[in-house]
Short mmCIF file of C-alpha atoms and ligand atoms in Angstrom, two decimals:
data_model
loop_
_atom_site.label_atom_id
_atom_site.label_comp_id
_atom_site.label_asym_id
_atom_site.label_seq_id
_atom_site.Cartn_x
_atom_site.Cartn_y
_atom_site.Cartn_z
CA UNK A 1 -20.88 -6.26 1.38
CA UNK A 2 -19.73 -5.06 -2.05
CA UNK A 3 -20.27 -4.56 -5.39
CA UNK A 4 -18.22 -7.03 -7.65
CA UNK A 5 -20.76 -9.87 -8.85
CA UNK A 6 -20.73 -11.82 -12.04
CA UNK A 7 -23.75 -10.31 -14.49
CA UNK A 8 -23.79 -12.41 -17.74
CA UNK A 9 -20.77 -14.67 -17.05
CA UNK A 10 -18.10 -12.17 -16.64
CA UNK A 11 -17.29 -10.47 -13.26
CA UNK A 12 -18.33 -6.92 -12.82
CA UNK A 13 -17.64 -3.85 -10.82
CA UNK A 14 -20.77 -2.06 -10.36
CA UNK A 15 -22.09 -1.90 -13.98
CA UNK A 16 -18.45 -2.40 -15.32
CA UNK A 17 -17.21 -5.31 -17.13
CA UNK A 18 -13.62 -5.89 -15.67
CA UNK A 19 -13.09 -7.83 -19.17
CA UNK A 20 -13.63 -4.88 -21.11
CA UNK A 21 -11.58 -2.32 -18.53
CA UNK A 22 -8.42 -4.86 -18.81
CA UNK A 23 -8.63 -4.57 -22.23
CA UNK A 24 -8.85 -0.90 -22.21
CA UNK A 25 -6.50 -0.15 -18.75
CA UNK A 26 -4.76 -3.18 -19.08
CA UNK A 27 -3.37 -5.65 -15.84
CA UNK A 28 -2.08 -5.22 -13.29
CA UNK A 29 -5.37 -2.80 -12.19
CA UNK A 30 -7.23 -1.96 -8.64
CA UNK A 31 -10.46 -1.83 -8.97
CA UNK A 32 -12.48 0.06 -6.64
CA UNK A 33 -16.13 0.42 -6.19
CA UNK A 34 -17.57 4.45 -5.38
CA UNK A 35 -20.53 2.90 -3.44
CA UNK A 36 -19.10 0.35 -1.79
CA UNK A 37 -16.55 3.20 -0.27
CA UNK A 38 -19.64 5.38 0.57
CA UNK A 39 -21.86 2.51 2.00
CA UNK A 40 -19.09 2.01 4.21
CA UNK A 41 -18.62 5.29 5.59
CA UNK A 42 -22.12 5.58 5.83
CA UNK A 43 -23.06 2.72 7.61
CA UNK A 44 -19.62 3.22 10.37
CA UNK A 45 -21.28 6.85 10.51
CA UNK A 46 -24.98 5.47 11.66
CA UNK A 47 -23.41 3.29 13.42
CA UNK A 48 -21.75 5.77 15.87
CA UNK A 49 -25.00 8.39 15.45
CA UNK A 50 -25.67 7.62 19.16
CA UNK A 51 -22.88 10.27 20.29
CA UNK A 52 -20.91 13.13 18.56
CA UNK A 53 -18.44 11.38 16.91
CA UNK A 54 -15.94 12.42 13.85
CA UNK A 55 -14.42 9.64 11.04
CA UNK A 56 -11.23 9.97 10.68
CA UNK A 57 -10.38 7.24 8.09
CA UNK A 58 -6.94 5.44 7.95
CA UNK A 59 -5.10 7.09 5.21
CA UNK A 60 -2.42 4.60 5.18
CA UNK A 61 -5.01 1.90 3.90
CA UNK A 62 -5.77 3.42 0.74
CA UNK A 63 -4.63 7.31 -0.01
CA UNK A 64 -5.33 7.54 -3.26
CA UNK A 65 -6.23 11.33 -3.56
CA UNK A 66 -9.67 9.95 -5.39
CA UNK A 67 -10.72 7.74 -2.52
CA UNK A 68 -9.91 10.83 -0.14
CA UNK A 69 -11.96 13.54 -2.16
CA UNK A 70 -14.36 10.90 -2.17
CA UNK A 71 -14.46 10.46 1.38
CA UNK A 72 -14.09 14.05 1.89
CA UNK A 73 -17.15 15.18 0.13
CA UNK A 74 -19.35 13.34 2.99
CA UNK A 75 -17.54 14.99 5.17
CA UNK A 76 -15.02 12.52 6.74
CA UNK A 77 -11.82 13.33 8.91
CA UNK A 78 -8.75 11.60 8.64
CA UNK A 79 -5.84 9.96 10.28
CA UNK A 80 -2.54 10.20 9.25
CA UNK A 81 0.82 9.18 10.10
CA UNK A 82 3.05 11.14 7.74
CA UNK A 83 3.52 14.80 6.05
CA UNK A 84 2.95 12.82 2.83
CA UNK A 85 -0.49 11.47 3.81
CA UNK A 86 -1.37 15.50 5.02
CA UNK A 87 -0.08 16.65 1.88
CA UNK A 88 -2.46 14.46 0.08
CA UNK A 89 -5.05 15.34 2.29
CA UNK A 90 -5.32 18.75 1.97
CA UNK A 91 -4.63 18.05 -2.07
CA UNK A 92 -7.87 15.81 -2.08
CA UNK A 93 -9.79 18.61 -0.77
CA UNK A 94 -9.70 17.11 2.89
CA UNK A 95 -10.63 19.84 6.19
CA UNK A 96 -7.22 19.82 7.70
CA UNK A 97 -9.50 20.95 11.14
CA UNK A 98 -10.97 17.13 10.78
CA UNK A 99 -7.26 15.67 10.87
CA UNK A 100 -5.39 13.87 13.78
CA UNK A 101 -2.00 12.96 13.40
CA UNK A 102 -0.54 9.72 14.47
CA UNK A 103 2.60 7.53 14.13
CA UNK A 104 5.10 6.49 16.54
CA UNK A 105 7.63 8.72 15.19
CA UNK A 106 7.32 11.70 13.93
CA UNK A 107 10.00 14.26 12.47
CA UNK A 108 10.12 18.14 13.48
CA UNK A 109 9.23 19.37 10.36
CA UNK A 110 6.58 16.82 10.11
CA UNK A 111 4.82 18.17 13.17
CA UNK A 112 5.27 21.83 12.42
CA UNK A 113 3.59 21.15 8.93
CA UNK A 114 0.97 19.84 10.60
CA UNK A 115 0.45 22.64 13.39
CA UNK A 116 0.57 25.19 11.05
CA UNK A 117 -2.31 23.28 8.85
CA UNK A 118 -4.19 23.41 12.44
CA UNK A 119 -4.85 19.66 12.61
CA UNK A 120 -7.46 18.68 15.21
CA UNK A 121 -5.12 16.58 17.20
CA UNK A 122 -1.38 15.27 17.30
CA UNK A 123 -1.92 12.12 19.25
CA UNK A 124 1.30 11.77 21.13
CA UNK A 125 3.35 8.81 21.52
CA UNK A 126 6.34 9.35 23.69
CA UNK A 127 7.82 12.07 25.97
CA UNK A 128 10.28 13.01 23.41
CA UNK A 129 7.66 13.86 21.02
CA UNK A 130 5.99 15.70 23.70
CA UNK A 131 8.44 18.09 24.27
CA UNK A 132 9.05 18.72 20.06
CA UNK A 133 5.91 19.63 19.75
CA UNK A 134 5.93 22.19 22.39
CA UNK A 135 8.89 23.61 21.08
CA UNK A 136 7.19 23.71 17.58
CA UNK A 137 4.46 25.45 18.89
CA UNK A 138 6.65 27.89 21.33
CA UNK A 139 8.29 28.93 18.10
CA UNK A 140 5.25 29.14 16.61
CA UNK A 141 2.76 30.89 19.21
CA UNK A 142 0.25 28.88 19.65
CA UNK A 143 -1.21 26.55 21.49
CA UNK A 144 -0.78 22.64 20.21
CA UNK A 145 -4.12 20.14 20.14
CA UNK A 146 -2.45 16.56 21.94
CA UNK A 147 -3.55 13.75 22.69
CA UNK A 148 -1.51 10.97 24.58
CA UNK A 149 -1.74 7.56 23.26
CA UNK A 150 -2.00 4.98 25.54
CA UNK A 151 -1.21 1.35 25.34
CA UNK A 152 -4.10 -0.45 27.23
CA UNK A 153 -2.18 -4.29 27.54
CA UNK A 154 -4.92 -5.81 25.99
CA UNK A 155 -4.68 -8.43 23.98
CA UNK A 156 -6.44 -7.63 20.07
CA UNK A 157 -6.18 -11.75 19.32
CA UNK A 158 -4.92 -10.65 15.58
CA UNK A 159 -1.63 -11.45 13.45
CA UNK A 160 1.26 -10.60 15.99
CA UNK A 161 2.40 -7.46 13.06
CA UNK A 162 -1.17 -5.84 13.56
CA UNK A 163 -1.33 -6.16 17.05
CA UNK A 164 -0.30 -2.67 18.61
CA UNK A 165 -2.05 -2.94 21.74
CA UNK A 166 0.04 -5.15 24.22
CA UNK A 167 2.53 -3.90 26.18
CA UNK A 168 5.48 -5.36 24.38
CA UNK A 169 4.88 -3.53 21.54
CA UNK A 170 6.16 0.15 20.35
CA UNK A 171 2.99 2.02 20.12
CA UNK A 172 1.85 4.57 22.73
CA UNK A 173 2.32 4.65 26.65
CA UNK A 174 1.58 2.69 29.74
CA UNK A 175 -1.01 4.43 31.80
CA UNK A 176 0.90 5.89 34.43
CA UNK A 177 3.47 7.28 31.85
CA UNK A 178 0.56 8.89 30.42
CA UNK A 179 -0.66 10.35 33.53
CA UNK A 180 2.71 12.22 33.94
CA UNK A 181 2.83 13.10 30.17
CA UNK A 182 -0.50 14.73 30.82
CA UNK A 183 0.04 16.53 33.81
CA UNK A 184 3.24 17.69 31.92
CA UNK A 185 1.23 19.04 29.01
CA UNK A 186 -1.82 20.40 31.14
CA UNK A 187 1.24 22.78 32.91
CA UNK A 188 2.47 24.20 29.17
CA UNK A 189 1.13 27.56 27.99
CA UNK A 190 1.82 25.44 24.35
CA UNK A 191 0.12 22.07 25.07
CA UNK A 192 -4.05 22.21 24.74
CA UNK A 193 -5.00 18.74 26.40
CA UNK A 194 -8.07 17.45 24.24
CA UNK A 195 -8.45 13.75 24.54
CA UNK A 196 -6.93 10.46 24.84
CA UNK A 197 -5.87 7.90 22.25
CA UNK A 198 -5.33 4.28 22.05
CA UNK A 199 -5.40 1.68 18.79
CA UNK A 200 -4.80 -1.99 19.74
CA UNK A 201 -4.48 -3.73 16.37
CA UNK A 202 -5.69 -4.25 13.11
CA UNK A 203 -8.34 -6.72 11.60
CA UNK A 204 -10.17 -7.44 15.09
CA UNK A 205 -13.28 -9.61 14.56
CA UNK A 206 -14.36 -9.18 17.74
CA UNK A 207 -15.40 -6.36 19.39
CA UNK A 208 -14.49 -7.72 22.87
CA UNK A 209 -11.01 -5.87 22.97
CA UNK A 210 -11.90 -2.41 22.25
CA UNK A 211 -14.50 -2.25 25.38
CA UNK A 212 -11.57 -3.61 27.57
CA UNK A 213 -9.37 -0.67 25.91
CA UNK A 214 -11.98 1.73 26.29
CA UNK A 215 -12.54 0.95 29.85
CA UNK A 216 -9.25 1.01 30.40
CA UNK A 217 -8.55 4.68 28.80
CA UNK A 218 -11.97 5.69 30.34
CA UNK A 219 -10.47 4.85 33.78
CA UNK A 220 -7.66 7.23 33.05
CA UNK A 221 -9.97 10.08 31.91
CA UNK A 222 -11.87 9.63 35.20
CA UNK A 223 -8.16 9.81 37.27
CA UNK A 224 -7.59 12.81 35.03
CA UNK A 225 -10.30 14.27 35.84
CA UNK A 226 -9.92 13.94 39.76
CA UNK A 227 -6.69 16.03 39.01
CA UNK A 228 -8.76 18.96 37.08
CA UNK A 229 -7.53 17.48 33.71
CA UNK A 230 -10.82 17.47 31.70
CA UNK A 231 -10.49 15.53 28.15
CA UNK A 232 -13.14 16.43 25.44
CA UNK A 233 -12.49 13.33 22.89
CA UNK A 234 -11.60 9.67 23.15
CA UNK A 235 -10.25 8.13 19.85
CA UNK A 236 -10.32 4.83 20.00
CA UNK A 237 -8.31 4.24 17.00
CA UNK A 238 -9.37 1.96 13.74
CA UNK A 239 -8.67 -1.78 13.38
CA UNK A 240 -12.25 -3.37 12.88
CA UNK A 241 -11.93 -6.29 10.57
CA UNK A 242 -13.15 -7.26 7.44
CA UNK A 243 -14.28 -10.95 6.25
CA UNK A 244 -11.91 -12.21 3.61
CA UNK A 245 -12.69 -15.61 3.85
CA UNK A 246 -15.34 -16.48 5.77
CA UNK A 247 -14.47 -14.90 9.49
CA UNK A 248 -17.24 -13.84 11.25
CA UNK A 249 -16.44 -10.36 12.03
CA UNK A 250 -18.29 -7.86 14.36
CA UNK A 251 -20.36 -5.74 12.52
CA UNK A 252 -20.25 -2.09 12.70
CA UNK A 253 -23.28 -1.95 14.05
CA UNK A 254 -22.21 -3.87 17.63
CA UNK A 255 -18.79 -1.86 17.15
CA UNK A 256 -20.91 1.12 17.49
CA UNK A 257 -23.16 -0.09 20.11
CA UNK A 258 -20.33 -1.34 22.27
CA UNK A 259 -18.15 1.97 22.16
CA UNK A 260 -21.69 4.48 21.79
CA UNK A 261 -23.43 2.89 25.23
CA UNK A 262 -19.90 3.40 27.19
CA UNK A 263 -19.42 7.13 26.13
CA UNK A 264 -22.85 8.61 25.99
CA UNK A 265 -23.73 9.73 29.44
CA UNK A 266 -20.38 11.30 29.82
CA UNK A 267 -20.46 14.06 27.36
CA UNK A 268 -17.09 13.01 25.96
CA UNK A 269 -17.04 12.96 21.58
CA UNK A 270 -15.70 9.59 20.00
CA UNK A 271 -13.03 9.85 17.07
CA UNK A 272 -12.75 6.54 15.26
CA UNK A 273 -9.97 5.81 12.91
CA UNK A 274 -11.05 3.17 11.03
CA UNK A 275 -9.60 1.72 7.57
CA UNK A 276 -9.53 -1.69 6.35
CA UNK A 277 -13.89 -1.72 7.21
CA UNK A 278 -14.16 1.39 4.74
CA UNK A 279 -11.88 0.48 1.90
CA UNK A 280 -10.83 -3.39 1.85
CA UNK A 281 -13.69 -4.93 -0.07
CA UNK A 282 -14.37 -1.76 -2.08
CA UNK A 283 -11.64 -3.24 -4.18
CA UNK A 284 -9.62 -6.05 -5.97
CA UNK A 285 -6.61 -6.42 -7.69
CA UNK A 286 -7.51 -7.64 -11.37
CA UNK A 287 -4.53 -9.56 -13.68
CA UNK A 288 -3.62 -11.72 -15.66
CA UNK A 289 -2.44 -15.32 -16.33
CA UNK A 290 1.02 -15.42 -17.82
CA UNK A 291 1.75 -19.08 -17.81
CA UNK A 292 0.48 -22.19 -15.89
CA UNK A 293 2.94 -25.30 -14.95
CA UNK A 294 3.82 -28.32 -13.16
CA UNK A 295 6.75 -29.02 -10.94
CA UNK A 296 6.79 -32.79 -9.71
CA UNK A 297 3.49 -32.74 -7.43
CA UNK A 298 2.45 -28.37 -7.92
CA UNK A 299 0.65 -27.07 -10.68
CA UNK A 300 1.25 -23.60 -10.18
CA UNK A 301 -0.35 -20.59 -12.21
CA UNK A 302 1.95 -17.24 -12.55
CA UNK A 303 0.15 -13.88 -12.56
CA UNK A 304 1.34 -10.63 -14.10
CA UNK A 305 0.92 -8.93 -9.93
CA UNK A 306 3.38 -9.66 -8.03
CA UNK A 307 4.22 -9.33 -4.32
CA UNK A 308 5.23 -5.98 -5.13
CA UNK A 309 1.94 -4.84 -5.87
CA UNK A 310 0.22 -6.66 -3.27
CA UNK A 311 2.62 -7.34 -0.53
CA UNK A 312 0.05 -9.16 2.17
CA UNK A 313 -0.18 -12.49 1.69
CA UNK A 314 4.00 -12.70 1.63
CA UNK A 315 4.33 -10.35 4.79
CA UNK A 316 0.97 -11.44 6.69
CA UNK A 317 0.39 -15.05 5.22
CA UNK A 318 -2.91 -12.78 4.43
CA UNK A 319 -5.57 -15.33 2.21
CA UNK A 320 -7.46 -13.32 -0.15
CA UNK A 321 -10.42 -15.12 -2.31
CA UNK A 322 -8.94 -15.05 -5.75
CA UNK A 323 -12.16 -15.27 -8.59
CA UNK A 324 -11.57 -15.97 -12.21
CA UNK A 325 -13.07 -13.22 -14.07
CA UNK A 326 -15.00 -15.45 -16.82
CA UNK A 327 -17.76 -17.55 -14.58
CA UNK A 328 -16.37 -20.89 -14.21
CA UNK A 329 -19.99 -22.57 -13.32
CA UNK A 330 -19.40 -25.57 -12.18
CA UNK A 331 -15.90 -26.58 -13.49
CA UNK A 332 -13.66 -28.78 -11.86
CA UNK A 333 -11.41 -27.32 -9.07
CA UNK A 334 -7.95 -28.18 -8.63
CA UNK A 335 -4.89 -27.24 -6.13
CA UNK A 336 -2.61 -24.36 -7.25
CA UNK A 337 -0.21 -22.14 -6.21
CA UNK A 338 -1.04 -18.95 -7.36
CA UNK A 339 2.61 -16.92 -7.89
CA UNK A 340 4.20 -13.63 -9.37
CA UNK A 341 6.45 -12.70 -11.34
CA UNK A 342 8.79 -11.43 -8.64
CA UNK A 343 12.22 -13.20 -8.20
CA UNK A 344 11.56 -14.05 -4.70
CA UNK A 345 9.83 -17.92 -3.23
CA UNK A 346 7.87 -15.52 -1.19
CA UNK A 347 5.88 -14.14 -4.09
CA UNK A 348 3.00 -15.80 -3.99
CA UNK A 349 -0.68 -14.73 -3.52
CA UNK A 350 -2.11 -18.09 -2.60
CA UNK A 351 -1.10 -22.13 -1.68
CA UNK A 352 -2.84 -24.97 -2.52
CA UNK A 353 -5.63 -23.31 -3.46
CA UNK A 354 -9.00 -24.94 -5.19
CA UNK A 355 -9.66 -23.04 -8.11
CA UNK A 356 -11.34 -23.64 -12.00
CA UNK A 357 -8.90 -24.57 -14.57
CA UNK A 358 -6.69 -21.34 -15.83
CA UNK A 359 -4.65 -20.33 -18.70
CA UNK A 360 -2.59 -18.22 -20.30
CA UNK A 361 -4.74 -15.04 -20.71
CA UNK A 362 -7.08 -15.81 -18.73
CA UNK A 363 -8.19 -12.46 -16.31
CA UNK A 364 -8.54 -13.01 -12.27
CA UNK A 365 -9.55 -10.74 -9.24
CA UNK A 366 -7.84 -10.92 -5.89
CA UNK A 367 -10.47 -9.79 -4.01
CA UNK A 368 -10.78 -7.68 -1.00
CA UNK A 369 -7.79 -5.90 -1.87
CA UNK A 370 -9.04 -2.07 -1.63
CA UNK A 371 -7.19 -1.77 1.71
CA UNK A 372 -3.13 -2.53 2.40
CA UNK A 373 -3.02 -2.79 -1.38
CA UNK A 374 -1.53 -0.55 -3.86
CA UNK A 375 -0.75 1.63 -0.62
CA UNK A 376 1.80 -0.76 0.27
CA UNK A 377 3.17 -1.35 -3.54
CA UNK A 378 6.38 -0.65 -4.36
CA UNK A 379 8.64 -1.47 -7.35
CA UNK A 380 10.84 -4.06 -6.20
CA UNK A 381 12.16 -5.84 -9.84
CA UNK A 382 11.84 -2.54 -11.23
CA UNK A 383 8.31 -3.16 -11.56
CA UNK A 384 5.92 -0.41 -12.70
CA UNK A 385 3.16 0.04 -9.56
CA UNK A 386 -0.31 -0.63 -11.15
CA UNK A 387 -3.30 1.76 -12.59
CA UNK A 388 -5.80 1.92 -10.09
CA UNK A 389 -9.49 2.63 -11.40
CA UNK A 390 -12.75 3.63 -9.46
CA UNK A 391 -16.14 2.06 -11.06
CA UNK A 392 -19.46 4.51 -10.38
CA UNK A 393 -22.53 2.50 -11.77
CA UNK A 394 -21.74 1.96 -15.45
CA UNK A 395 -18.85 4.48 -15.37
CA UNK A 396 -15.22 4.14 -14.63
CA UNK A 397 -12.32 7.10 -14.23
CA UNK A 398 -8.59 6.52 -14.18
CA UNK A 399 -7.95 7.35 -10.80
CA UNK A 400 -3.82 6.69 -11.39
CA UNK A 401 -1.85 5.83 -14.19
CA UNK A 402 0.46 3.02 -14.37
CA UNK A 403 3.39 4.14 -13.41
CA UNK A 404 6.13 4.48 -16.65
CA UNK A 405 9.37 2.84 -16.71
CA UNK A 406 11.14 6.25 -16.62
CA UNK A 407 8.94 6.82 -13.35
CA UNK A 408 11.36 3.85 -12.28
CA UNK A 409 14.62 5.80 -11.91
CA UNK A 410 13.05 9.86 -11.81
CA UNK A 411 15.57 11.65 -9.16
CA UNK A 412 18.33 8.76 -10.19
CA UNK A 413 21.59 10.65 -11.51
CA UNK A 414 24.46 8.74 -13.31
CA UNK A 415 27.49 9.74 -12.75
CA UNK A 416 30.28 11.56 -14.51
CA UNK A 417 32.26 9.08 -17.27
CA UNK A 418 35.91 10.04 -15.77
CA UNK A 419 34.43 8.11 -12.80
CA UNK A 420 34.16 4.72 -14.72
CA UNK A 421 36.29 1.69 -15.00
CA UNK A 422 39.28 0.89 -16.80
CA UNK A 423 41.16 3.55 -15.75
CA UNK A 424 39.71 5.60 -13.65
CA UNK A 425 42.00 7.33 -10.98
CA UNK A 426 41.54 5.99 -7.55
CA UNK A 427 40.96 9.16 -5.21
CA UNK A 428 43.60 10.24 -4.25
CA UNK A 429 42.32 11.21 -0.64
CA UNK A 430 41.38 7.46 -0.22
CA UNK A 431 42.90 6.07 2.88
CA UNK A 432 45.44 3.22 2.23
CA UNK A 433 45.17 3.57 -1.57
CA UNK A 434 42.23 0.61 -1.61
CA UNK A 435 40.49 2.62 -4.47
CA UNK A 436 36.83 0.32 -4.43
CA UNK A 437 35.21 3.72 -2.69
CA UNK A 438 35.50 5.70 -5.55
CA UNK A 439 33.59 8.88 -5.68
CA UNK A 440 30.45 8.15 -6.05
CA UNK A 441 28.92 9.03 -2.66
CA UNK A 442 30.61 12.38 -2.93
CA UNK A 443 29.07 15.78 -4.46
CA UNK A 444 31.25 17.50 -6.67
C1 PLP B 501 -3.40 1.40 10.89
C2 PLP B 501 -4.06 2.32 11.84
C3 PLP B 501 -5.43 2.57 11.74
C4 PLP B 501 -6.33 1.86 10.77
O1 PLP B 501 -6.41 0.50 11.05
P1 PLP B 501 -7.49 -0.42 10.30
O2 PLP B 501 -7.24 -1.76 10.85
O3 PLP B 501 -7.21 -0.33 8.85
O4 PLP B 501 -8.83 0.12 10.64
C5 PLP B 501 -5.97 3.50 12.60
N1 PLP B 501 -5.21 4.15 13.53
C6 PLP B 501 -3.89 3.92 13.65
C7 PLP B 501 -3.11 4.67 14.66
C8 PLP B 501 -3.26 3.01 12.81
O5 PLP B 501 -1.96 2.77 12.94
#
């Protein structure tokens, strides 16, 4: 459920004409809604009232600092997988206490940032990283929140580059790794066991492979437990899925049900981690038609986002509805490839799709696009990353300016004019006189 609805012929989010904010913020724009964002969270939160549980949204879906204040201020937690994403965290007003840290690699400095924030968890992914962050918190006296993350085998039935769950894949441990990684850190003056971790995969309509993870993990917490190894949280990770087109996806509400009726009698708090179901259709990517045109059999329409702005449907073969932003009533619907502007055949955000008659100018909305969006843009084409705006009933705030060209190249350096063809010297230190290295990956 969302907000973004046509009200007198011309698509709106919330109260706000996306006509008028393209002419005002211009395209490319995301577009998210404030109470779509909060009905999420609010209905994932009722949905897990049945034990002591704690949010901690997916910052890598959507980390605008915005969205996270937002989030914040009803009193969410969050994952994160990066010193960046704790940086912004704590920026957006976040409760570092409410934080657990994930990733399956994570740098020194990244993990002592975190400690000393005193994060709620680190959940841990390998021995290695074990023994780093007992070191970090040796150096640092005190005594480090882990969880181990486990890697259950089962099988999340999702796009094989979401699903983190099997047992061929890189994330967490096998069971009886974990055991020893646990009796390991239950030994260590540094280590604080706390709980257990798994995540199996992203965009799961079902709810079917999260009970088999949790029963699997909830078998380990009961062998734990036989050795005097007592956890106090399960986090079961994120990954419920969103309809884009028309998948029937599990609603919260059996999500909740299914983890809630496992957990309750055994006095053990759920974390959940979930992204995509809080931000994904709380927003859409609004441009613009630059051109329309047929080659031999395809009529294809070119956009003014690209691939770099929204990378999913070229790295996930992701659909995403795509609405014109006029009405179109009942007009005529034709095939087209809809395309960027990006020199590559993969930029496209749909195929032979039906859609109204388009052109030049025209505005459209790629829908369901408030999660894995602009957090995955980049400027590939030296391509400024898009404004992204949050609508609040009739209101709208800038939430981040479109990036400037001289954004493009900040912390670029040229380099000194003695070091430019004709004539420049070849280095004399240069083995076997090829010059072609030049200086230029030296400091002067
Ligand atoms: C990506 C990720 C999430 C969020 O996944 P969604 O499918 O967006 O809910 C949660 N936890 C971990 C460890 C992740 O890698």
């Amino acid at each position: 459920m969302h907000h973004f609805d046509y009200r007198d012929g011309v698509l709106h989010g919330e109260g706000v004409s996306l006509e008028a904010l393209a002419a005002t913020v211009g395209t490319p724009c995301y577009v998210y809604s404030r109470a779509t964002l909060v009905r999420h969270w609010q209905v994932m939160d009722a949905a897990l009232a049945a034990v002591d549980h704690t949010i901690c949204y997916s910052v890598k879906a959507n980390s605008n600092l915005a969205v996270l204040q937002l989030l914040a201020s009803l009193g969410s937690g969050f994952d994160i997988v990066s010193r960046g994403e704790l940086e912004r965290v704590i920026a957006a007003g976040g409760d570092p206490s409410r934080v657990v840290f994930s990733g399956v690699g994570k740098g020194d400095a990244e993990i002592e940032a975190a400690l000393i924030a005193g994060i709620r968890c680190v959940n841990v992914e390998s021995g290695d990283e074990l023994a780093v962050i007992e070191g970090v918190a040796r150096s640092l006296d005190l005594r480090a929140p882990i969880a181990i993350r486990v890697n259950p085998d089962v099988d999340a039935r999702t796009h094989a580059y979401i699903a983190t769950g099997l047992k061929t894949s890189k994330f967490g441990v096998d069971v009886d790794r974990a055991m020893a990684l646990y009796r390991v850190a239950a030994a260590s003056p540094h280590l604080e066991v706390v709980g257990v971790d798994t995540h199996i995969g992203s965009q799961l309509t079902d709810v079917e492979p999260l009970v088999e993870a949790l029963d699997c993990v909830l078998a380990l917490v009961d062998r734990l437990a036989a050795e005097g190894i007592t956890l106090r949280h399960v986090d079961m990770g994120g990954g419920l899925g969103i309809p884009y087109r028309d998948e029937i996806t599990a609603p919260p509400r059996a999500y909740g049900e299914a983890l809630c009726s496992r957990l309750s009698a055994r006095g053990l708090s759920l974390i959940v981690e979930p992204g995509r179901v809080i931000a994904g259709n709380a927003g859409l990517l609004l441009m613009r038609v630059l051109a329309t045109k047929e080659n031999g059999e395809k009529r294809f329409v070119i956009v003014d986002a690209g691939m770099n702005d929204n990378m999913r449907p070229t790295l996930y073969g992701a659909w995403q509805r795509i609405m014109p932003v006029r009405d179109p009533g009942d007009a005529p619907l034709a095939a087209v490839d809809v395309v960027g502007p990006v020199c590559e055949t993969g930029d496209f955000f749909a195929k032979d799709r039906d859609l109204p008659p388009a052109r030049r100018g025209d505005l459209l909305a790629m829908m369901s696009a408030g999660a894995y969006g602009f957090a995955m843009a980049s400027t590939y084409n030296s391509r400024v990353r898009p404004a992204e705006v949050l609508v609040h009933g009739d209101a709208w705030a800038l939430i981040r300016e479109r990036e400037s060209v001289s954004d493009l190249w900040r912390g670029e350096h040229l380099i000194d004019a003695s070091w430019l063809a004709p004539g420049a010297a070849d280095d004399p230190d240069d083995h076997g006189g090829h010059g072609g290295h030049g200086g230029g990956t030296r400091q002067r």
